[in-house]
GROMACS .gro file of C-alpha atoms in nm:
model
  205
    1UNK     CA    1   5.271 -10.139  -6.986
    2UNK     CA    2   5.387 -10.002  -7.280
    3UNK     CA    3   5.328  -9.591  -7.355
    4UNK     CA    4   5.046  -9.542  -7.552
    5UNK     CA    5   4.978  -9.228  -7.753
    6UNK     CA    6   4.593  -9.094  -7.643
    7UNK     CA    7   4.423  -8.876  -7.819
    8UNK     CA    8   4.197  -8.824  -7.500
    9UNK     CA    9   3.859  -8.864  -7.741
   10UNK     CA   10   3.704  -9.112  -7.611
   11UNK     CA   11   3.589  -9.264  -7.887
   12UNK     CA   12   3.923  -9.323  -8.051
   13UNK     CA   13   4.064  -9.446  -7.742
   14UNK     CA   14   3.812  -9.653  -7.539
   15UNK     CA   15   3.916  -9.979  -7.698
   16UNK     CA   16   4.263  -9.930  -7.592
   17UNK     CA   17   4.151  -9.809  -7.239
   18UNK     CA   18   3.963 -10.127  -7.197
   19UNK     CA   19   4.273 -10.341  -7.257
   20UNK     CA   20   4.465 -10.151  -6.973
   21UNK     CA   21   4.561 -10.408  -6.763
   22UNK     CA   22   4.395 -10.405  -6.372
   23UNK     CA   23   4.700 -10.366  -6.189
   24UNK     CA   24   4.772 -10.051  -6.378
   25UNK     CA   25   4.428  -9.873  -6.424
   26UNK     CA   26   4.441  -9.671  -6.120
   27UNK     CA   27   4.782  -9.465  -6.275
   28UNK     CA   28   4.666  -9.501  -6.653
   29UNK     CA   29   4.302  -9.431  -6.605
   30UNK     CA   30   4.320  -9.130  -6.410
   31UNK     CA   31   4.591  -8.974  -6.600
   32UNK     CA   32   4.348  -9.030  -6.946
   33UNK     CA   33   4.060  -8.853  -6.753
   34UNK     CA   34   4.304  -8.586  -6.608
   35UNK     CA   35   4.475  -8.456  -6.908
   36UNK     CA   36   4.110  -8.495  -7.075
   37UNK     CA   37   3.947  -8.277  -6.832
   38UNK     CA   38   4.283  -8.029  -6.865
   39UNK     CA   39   4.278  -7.999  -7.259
   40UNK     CA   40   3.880  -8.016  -7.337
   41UNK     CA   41   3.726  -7.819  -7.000
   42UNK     CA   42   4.017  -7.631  -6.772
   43UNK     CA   43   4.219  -7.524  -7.080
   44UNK     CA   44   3.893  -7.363  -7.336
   45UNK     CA   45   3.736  -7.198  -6.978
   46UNK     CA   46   4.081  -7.059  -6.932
   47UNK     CA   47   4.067  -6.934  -7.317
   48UNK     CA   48   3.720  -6.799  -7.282
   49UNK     CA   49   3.759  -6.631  -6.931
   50UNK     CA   50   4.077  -6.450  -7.088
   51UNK     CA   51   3.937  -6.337  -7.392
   52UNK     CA   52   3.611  -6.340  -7.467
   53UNK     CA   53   3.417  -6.251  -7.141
   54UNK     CA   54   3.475  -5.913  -7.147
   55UNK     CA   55   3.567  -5.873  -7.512
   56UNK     CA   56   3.528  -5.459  -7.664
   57UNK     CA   57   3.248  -5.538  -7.837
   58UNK     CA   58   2.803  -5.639  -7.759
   59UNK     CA   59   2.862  -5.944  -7.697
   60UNK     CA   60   3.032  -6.154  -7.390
   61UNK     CA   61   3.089  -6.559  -7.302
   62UNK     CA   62   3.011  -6.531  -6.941
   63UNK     CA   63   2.706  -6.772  -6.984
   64UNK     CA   64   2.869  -7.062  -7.121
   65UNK     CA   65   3.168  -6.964  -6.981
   66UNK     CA   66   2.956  -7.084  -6.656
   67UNK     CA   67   2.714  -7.346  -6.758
   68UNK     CA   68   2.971  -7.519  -6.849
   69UNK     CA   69   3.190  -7.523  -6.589
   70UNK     CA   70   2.899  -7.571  -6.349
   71UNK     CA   71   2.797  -7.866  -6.566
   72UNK     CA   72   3.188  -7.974  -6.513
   73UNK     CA   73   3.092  -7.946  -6.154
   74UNK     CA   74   2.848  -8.156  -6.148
   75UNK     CA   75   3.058  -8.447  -6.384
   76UNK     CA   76   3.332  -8.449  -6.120
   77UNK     CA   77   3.068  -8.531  -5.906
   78UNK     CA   78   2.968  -8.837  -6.067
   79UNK     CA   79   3.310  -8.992  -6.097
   80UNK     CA   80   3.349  -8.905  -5.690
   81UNK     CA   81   3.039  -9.033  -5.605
   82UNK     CA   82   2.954  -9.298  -5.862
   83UNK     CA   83   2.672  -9.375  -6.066
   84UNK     CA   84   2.419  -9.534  -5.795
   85UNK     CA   85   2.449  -9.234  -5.617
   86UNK     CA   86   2.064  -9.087  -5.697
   87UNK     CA   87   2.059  -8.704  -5.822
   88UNK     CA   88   2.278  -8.443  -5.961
   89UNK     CA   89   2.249  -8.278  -5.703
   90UNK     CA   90   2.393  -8.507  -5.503
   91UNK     CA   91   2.692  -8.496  -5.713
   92UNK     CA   92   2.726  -8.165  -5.757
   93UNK     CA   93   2.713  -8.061  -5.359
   94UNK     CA   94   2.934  -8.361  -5.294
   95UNK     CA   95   3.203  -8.271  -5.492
   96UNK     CA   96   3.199  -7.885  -5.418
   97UNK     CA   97   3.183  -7.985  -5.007
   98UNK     CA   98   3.474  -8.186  -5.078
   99UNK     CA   99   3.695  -7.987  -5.277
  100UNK     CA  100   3.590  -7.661  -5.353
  101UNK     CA  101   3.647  -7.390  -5.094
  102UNK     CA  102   3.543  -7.482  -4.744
  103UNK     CA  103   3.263  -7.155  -4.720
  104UNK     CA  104   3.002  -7.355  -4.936
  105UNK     CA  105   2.968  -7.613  -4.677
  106UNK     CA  106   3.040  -7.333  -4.329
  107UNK     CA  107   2.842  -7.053  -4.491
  108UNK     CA  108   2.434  -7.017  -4.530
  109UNK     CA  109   2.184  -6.733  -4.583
  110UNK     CA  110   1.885  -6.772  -4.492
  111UNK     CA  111   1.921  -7.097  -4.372
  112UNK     CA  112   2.080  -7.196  -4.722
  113UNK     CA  113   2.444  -7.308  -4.765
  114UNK     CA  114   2.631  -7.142  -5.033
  115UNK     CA  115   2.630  -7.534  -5.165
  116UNK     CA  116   2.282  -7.423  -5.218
  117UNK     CA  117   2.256  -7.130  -5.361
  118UNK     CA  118   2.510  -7.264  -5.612
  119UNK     CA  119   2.306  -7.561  -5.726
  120UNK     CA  120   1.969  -7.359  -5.716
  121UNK     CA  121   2.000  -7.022  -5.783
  122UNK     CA  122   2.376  -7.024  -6.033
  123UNK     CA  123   2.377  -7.420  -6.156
  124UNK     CA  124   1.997  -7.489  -6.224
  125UNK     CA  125   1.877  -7.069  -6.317
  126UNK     CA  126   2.159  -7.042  -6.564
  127UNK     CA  127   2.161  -7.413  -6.681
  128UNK     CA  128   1.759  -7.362  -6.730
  129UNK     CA  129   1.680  -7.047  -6.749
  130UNK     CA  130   2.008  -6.860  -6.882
  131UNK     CA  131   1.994  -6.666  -6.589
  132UNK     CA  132   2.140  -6.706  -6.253
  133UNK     CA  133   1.791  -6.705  -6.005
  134UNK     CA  134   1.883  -6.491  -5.700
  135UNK     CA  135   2.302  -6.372  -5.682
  136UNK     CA  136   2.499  -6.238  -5.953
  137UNK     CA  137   2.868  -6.272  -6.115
  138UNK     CA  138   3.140  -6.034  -6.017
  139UNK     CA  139   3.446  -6.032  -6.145
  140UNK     CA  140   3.755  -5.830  -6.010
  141UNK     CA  141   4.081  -5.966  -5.873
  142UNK     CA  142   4.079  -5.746  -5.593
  143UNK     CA  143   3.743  -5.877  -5.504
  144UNK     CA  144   3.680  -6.148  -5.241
  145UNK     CA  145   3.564  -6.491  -5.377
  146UNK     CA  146   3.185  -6.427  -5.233
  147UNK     CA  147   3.043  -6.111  -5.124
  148UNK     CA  148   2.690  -6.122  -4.976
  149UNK     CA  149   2.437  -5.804  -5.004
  150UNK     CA  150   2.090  -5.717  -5.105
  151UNK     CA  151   1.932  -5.745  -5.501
  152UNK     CA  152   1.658  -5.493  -5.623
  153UNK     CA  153   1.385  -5.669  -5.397
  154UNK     CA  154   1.584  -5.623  -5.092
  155UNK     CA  155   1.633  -6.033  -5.078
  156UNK     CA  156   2.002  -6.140  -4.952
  157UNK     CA  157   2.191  -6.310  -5.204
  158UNK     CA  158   2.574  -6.441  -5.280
  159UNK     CA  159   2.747  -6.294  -5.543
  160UNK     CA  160   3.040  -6.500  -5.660
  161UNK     CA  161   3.387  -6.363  -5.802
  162UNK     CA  162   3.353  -6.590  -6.149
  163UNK     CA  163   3.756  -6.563  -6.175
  164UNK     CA  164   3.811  -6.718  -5.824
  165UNK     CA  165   3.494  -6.973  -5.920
  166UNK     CA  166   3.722  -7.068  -6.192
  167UNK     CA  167   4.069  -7.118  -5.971
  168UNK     CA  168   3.865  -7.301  -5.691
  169UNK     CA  169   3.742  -7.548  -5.962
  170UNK     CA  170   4.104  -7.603  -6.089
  171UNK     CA  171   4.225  -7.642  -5.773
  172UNK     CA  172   3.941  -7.870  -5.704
  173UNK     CA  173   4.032  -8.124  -5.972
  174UNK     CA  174   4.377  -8.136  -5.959
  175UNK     CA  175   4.248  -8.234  -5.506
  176UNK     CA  176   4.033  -8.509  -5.660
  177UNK     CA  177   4.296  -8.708  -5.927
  178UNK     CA  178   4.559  -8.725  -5.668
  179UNK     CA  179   4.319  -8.849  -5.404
  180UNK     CA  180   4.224  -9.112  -5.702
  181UNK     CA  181   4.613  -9.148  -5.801
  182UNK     CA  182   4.715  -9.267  -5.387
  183UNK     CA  183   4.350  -9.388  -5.307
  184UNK     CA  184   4.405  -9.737  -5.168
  185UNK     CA  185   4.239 -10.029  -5.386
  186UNK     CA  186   3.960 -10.101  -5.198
  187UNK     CA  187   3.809  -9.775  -5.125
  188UNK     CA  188   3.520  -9.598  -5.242
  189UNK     CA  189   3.683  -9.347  -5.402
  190UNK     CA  190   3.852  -9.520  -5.658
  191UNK     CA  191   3.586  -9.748  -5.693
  192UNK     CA  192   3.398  -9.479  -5.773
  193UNK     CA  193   3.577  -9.371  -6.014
  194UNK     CA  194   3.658  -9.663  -6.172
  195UNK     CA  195   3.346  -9.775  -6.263
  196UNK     CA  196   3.184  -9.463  -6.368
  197UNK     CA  197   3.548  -9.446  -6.598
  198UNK     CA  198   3.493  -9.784  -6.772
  199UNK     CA  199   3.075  -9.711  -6.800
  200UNK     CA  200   3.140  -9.331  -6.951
  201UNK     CA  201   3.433  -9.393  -7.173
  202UNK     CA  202   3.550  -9.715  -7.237
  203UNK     CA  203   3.209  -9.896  -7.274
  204UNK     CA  204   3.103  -9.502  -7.398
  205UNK     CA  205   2.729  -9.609  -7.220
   0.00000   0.00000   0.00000
């Protein structure tokens, strides 16, 4: 088909999206939600985590910084599991088991994968409560990705390197699309994705 020149809003674009013919959707689609997800999500976090977390002044972005890419989280989630899947959370733990690094799914404390603690304690206390439950945010490049120890009340809790969070994400969606791009036309996965694609943006329900 011929090039078309997105804007990657999806209201200015879904009625072009929906006349993307169905041999070609698989390429066309997930490019549009690719580049998308790299100019309006990857790209700002990248911005923000550069500049503004730990800016010389009171004030710091490292609360949206990660509500939002939590919340991102939990939107790849949908498009990998699809929308009859019931619950976020759901979503959110199947796309981090899938993608993100492999210690959320091997890991636990307390009889709690770090899948867990990320959807209870960092997702739903910052996303609810603008502050994470039990763990904190570290930040250090010479810092592993997770580090557990002990908070104030003695409880064990994960405390997460929010650069590496950040990379892991990235590294996460870029996994997904070309699993999408070379999924094979009757699996789930593009299915999926598919049909939360043409529900979210080009029927914008």
């Amino acid at each position: 088909m011929a090039k078309t020149q997105w804007t990657y809003w999806a209201d200015y674009d879904c009625s072009e999206l929906a006349k993307v013919p169905l041999k070609d959707r698989q390429e066309v689609w997930t490019d549009w939600l690719q580049e998308r997800v790299r100019r309006f999500v990857l790209e700002p976090l990248r911005k923000i985590k550069g500049d503004l977390i730990q800016p010389p002044d009171d004030s710091s972005a490292l609360l949206i910084f990660s509500v939002s890419l939590l919340c991102a989280v939990e939107a790849m989630g949908k498009y990998l599991k699809g929308s009859n899947t019931s619950g976020n959370r759901v979503r959110f733990e199947a796309f981090v088991t899938s993608y993100m690094h492999e210690d959320y799914n091997l890991k636990s404390i307390n009889g709690d994968k770090y899948v867990t603690l990320l959807w209870k304690h960092f997702r739903n206390g910052i996303a609810h409560g603008f502050a994470i439950a039990k763990g904190k945010f570290e930040q250090n490049n010479d810092e592993p990705y997770f580090v557990e120890s002990r908070d104030a009340a003695d409880h064990a809790v994960l405390s997460l390197n929010w650069d590496k969070l950040f990379d892991d994400f990235e590294e996460a969606c870029n996994r997904y699309f070309k699993d999408v791009r070379s999924a094979d036309t009757t699996g789930t996965i593009l299915s999926n994705f598919t049909s939360v694609f043409e529900d979210v943006i080009v029927k914008r329900n």
